[in-house]
Short mmCIF file of N, CA and C in Angstrom, two decimals:
data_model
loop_
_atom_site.label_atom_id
_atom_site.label_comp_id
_atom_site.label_asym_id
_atom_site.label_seq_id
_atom_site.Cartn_x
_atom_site.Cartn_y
_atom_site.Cartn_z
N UNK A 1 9.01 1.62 -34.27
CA UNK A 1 9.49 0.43 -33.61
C UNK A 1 8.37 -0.16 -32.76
N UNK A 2 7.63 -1.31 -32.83
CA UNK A 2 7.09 -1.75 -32.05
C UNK A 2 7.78 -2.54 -30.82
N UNK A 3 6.95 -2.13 -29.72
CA UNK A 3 7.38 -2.58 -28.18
C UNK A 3 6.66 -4.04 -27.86
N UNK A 4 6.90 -4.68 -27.08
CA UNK A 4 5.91 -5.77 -26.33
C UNK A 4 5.49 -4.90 -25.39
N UNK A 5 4.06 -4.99 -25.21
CA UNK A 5 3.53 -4.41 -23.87
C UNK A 5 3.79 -4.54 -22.76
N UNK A 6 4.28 -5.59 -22.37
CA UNK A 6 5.54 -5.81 -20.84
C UNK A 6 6.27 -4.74 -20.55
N UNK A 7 6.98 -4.47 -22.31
CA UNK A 7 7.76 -3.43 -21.77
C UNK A 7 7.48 -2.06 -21.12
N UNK A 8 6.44 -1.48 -21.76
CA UNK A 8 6.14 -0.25 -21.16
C UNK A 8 4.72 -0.22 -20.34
N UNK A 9 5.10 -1.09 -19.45
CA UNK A 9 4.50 -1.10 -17.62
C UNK A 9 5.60 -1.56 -16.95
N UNK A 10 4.70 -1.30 -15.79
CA UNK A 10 5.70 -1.93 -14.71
C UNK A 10 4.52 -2.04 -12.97
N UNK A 11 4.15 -2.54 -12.45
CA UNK A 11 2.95 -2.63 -11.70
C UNK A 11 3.93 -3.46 -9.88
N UNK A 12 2.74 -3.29 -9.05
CA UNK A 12 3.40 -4.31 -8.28
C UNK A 12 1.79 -5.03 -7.57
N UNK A 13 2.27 -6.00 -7.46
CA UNK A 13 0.99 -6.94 -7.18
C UNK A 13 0.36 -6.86 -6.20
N UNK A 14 1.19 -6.31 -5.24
CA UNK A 14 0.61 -6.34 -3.61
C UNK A 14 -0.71 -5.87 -3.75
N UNK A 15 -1.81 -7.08 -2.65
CA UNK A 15 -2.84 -6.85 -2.44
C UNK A 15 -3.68 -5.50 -2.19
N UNK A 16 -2.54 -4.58 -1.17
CA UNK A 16 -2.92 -3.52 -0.61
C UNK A 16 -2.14 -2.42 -1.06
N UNK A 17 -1.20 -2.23 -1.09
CA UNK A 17 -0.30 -1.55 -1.73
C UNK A 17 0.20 -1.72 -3.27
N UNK A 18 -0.34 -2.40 -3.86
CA UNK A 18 -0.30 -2.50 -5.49
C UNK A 18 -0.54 -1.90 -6.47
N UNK A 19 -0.35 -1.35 -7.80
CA UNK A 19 -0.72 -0.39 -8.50
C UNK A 19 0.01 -1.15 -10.14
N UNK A 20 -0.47 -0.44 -11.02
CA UNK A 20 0.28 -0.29 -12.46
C UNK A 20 0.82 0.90 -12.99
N UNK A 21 1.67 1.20 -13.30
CA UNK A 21 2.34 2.23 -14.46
C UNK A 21 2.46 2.13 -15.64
N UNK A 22 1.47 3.04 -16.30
CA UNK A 22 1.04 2.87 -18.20
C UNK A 22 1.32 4.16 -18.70
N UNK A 23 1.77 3.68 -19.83
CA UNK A 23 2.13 5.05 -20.75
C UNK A 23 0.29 5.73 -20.80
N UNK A 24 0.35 7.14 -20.75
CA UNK A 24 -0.85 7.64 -21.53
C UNK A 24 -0.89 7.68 -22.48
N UNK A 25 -2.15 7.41 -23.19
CA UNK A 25 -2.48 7.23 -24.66
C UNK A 25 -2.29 8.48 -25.19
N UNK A 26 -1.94 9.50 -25.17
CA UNK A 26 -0.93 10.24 -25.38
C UNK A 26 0.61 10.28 -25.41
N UNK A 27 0.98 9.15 -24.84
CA UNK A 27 2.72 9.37 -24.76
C UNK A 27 2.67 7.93 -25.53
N UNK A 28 3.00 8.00 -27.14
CA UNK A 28 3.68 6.48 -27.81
C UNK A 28 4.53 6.33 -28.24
N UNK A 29 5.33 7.31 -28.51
CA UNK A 29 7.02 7.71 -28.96
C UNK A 29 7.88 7.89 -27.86
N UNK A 30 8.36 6.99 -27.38
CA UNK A 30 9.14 6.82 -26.15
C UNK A 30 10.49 7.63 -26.38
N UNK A 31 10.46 7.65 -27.46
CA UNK A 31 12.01 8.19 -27.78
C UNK A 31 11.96 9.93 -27.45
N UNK A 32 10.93 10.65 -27.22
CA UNK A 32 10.69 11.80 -26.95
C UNK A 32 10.35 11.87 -25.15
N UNK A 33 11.42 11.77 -24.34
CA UNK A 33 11.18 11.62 -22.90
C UNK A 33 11.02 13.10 -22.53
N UNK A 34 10.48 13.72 -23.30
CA UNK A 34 10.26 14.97 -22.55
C UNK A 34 8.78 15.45 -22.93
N UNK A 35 7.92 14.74 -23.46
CA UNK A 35 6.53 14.30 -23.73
C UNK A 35 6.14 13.60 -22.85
N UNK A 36 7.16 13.10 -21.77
CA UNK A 36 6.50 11.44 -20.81
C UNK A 36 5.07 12.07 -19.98
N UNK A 37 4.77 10.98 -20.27
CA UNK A 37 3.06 11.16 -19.51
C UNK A 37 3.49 9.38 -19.42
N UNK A 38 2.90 9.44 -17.23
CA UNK A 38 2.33 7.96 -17.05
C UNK A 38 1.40 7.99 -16.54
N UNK A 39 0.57 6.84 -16.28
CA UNK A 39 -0.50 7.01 -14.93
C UNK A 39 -0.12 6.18 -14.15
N UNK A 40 -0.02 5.75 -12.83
CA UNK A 40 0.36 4.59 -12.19
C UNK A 40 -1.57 4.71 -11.32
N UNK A 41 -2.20 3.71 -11.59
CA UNK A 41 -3.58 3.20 -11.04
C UNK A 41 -3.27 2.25 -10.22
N UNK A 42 -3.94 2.71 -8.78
CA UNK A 42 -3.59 1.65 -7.92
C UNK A 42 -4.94 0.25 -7.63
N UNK A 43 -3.95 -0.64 -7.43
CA UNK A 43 -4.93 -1.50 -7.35
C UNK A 43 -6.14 -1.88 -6.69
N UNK A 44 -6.25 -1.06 -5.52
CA UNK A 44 -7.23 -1.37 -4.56
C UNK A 44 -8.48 -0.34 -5.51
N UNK A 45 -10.05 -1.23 -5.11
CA UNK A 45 -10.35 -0.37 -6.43
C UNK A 45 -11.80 0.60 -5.64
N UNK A 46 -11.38 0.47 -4.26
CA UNK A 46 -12.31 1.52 -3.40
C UNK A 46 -12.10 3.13 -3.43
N UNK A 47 -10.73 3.62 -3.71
CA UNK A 47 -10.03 4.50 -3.51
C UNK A 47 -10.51 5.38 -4.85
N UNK A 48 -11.95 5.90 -4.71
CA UNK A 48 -11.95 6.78 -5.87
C UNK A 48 -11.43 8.02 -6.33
N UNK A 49 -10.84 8.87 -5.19
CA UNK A 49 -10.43 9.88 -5.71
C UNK A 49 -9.55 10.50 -4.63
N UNK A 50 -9.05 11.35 -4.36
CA UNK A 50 -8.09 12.23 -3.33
C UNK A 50 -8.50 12.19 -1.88
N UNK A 51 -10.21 12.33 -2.18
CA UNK A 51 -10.98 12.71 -1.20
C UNK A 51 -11.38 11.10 -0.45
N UNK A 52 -10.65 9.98 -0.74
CA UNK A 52 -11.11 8.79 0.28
C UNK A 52 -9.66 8.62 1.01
N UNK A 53 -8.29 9.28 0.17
CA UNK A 53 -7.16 9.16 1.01
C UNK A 53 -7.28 9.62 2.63
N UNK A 54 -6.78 8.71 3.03
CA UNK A 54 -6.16 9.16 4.80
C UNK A 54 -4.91 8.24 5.10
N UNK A 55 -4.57 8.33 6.32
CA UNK A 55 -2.76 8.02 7.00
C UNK A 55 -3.03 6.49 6.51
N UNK A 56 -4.00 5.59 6.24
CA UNK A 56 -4.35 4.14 6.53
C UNK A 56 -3.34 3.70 4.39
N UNK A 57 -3.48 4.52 3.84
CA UNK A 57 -3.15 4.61 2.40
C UNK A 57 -1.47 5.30 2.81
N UNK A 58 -0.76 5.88 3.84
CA UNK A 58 0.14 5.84 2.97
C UNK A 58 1.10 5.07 2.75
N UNK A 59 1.22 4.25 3.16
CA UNK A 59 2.25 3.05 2.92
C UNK A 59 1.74 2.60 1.50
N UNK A 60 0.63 2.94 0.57
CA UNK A 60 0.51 2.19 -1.09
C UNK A 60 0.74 3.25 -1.50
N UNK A 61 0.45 4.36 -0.91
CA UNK A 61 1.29 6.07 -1.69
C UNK A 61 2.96 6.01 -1.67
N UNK A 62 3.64 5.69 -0.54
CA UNK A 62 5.04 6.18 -0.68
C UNK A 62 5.69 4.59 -1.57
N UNK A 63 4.99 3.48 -1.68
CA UNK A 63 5.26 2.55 -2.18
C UNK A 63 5.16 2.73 -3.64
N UNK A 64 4.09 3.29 -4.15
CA UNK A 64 3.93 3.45 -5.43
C UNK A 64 5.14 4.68 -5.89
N UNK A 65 5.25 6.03 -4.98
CA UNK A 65 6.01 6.97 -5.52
C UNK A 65 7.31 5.95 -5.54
N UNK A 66 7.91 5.68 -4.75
CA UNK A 66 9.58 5.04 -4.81
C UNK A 66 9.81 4.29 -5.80
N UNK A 67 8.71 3.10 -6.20
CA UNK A 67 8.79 2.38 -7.50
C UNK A 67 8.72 3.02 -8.55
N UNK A 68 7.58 4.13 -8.83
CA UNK A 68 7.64 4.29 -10.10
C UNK A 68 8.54 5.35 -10.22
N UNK A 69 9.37 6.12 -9.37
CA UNK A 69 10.38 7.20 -9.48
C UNK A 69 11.53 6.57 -10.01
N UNK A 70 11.71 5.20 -9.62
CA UNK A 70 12.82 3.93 -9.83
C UNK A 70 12.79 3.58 -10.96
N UNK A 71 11.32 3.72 -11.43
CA UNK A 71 11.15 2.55 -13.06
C UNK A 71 11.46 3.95 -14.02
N UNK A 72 11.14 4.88 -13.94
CA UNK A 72 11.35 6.13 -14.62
C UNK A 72 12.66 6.39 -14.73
N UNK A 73 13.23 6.51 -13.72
CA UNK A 73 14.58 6.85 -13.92
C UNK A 73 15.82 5.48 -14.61
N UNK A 74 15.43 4.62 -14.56
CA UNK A 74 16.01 3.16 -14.94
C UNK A 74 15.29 3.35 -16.05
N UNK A 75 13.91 3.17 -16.79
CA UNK A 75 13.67 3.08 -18.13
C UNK A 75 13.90 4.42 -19.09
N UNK A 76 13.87 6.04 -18.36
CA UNK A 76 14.27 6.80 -19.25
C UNK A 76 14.83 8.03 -19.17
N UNK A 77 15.76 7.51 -17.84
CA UNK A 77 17.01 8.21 -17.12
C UNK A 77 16.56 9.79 -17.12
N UNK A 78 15.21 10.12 -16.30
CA UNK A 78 14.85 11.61 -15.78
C UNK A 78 14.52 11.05 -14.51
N UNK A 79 15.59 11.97 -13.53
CA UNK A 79 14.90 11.67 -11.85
C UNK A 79 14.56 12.96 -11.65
N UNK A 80 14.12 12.57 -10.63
CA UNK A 80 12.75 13.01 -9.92
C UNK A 80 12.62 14.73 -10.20
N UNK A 81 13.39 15.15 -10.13
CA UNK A 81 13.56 16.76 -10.37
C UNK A 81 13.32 16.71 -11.93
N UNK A 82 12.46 16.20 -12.94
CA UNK A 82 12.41 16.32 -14.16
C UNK A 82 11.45 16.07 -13.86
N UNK A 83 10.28 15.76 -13.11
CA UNK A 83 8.78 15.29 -13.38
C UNK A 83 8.09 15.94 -12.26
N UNK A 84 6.92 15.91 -12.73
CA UNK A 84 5.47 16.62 -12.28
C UNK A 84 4.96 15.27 -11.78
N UNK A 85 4.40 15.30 -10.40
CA UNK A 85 3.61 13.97 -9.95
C UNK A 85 2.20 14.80 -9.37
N UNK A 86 1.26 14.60 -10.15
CA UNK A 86 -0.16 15.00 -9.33
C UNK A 86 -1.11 13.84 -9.87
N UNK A 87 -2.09 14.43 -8.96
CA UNK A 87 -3.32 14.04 -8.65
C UNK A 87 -3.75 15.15 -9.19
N UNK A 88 -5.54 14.56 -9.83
CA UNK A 88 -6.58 15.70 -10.39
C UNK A 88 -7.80 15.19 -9.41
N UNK A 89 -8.12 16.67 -9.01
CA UNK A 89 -9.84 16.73 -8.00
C UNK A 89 -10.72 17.80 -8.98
N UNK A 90 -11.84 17.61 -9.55
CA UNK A 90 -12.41 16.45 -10.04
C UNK A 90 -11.51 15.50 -10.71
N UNK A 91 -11.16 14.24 -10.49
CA UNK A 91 -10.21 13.10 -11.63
C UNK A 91 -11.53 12.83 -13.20
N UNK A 92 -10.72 12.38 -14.25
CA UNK A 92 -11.08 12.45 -15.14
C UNK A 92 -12.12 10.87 -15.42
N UNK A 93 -11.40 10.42 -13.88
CA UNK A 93 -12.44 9.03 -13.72
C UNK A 93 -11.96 8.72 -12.25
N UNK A 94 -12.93 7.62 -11.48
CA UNK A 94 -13.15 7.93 -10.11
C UNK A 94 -12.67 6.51 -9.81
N UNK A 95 -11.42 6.22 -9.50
CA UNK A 95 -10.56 5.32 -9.50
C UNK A 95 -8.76 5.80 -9.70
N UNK A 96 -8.38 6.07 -8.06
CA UNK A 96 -6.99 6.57 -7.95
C UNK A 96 -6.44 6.14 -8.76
N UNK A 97 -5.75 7.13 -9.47
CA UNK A 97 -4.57 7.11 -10.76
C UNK A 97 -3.58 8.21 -10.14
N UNK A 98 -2.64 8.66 -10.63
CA UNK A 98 -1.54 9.62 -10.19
C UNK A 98 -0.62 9.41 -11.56
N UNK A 99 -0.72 11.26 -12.08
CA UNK A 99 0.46 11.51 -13.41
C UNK A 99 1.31 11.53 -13.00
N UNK A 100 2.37 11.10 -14.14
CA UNK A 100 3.44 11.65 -13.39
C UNK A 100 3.92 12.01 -15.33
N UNK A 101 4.45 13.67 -15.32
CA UNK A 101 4.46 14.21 -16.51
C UNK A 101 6.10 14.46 -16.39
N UNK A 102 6.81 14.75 -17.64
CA UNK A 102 8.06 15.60 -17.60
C UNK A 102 7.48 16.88 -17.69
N UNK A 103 8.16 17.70 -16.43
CA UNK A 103 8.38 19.06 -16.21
C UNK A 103 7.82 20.27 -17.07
N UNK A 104 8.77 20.11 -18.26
CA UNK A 104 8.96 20.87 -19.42
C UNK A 104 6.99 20.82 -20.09
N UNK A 105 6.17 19.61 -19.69
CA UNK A 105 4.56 19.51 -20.93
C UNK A 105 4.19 20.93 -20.00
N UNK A 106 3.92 21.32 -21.12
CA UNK A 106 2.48 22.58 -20.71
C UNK A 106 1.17 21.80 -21.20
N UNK A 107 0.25 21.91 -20.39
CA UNK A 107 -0.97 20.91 -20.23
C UNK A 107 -1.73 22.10 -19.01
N UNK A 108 -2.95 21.72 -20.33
CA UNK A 108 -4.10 22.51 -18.75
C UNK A 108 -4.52 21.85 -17.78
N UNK A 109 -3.90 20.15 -18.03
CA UNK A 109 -4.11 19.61 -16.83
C UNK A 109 -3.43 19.88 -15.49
N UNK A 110 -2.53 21.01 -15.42
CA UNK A 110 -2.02 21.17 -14.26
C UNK A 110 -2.66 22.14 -14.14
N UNK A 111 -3.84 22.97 -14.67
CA UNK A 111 -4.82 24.17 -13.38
C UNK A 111 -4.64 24.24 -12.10
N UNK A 112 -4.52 24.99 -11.14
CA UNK A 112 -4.62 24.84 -10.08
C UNK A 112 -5.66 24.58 -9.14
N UNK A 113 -6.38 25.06 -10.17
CA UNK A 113 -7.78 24.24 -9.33
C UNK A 113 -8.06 22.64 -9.36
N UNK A 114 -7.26 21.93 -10.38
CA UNK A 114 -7.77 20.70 -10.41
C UNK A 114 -6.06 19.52 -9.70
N UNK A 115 -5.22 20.20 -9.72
CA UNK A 115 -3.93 19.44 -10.01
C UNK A 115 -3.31 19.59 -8.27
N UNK A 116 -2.96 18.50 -7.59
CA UNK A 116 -2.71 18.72 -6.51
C UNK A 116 -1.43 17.98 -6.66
N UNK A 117 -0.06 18.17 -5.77
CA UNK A 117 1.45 17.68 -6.15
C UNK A 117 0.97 16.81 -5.58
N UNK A 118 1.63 15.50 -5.87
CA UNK A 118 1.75 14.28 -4.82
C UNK A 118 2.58 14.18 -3.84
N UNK A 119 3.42 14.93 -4.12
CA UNK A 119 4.05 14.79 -2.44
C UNK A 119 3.63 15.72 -1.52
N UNK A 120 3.12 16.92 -2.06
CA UNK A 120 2.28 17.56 -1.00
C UNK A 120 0.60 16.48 -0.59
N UNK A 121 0.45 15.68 -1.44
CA UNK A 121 -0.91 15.02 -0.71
C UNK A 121 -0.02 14.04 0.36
N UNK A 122 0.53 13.79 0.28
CA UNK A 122 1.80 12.69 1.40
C UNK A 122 1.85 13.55 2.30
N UNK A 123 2.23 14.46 2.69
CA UNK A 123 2.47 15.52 3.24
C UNK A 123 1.45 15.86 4.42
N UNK A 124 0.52 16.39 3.21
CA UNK A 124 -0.74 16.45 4.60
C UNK A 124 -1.37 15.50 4.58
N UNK A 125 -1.67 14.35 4.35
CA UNK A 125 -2.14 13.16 4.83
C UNK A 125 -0.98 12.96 6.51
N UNK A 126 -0.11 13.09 6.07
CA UNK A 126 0.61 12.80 7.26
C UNK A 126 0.64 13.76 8.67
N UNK A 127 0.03 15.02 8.19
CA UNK A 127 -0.20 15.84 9.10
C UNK A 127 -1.18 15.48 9.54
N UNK A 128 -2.76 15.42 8.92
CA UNK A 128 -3.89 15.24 9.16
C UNK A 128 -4.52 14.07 8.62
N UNK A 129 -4.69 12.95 8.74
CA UNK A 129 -5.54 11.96 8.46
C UNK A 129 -6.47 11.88 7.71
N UNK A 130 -7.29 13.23 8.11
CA UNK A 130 -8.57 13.35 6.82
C UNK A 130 -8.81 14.45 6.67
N UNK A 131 -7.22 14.90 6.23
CA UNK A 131 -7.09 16.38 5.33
C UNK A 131 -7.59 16.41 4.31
N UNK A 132 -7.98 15.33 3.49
CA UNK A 132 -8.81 15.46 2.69
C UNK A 132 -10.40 15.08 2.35
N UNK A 133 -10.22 14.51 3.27
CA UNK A 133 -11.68 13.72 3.09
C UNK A 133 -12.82 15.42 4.01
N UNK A 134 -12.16 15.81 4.88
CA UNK A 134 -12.77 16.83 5.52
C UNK A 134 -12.35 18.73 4.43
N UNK A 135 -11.57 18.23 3.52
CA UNK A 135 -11.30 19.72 3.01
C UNK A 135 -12.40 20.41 2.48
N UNK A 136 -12.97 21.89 2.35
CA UNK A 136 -13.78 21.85 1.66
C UNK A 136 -12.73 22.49 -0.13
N UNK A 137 -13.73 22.00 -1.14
CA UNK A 137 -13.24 22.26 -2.38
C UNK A 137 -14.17 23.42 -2.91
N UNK A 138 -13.31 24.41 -3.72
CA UNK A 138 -13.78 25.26 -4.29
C UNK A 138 -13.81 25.31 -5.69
N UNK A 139 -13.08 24.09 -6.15
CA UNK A 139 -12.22 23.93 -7.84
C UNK A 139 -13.92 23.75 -8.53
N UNK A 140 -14.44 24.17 -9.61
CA UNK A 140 -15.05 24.09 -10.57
C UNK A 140 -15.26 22.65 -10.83
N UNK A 141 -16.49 21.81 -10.94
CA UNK A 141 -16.44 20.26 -11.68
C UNK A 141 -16.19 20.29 -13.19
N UNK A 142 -16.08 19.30 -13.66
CA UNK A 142 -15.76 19.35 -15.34
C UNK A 142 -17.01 19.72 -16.03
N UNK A 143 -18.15 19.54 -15.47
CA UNK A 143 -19.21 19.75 -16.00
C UNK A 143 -19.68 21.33 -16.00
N UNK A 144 -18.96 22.35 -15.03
CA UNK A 144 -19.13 23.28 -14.96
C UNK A 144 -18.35 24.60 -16.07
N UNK A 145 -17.57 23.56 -16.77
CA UNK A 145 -16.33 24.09 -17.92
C UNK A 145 -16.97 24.42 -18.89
#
């Protein structure tokens, strides 16, 4: 069945708080919601990786989680307790993105060295400001694989 590409995004424009939600080029059979892979990329395009987040970002973090938890569950009726939301440190490119997978994918992209939950980065951002920008990392780079 071919889709219009409208259909499978969903983005919000805001200057500061704005982002897109795209199927991964891995997920094209929609009809298999337990394969779902998205990325939601936010729009601001300074924010390269985990490590530039602080408290000043979370209002485009809890903005992006509520929408795209909304568009997920409205386009393919799994809430929130059916999906995996992380972040990868090293990211696979240096421009905030955030997965959000069904539960059930086994993927080595959730290592623990590379896969951080998103609501635990909400979390301590909110504890500490530059819990991440000050963490030190021990995870392996991709180049070191």
């Amino acid at each position: 069945r071919q889709m219009c590409i409208r259909d499978r995004y969903m983005g919000d424009e805001d200057e500061n708080n704005g982002f897109i939600l795209l199927p991964d080029i891995g997920f094209q059979d929609e009809t298999h919601k337990e394969k779902l892979h998205l990325l939601a990329i936010v729009k601001v395009r300074n924010i390269y990786s985990i490590r530039c987040l602080n408290k000043s970002h979370l209002p485009m973090l809890e903005n992006l989680k509520e929408k795209c938890l909304q568009f997920i569950q409205q386009k393919y009726g799994l809430p929130k307790e059916k999906l995996r939301i992380f972040l990868h440190y090293h990211p696979s490119y240096y421009h905030l993105h955030i997965h959000f997978t069904h539960i059930d994918i086994e993927s080595s992209s959730f290592q623990f060295e590379r896969a951080h939950s998103f609501s635990q980065v909400i979390e301590n951002i909110k504890m500490d400001s530059d819990y991440y920008t000050c963490l030190l990392y021990t995870s392996p780079s991709p180049r070191d694989s």
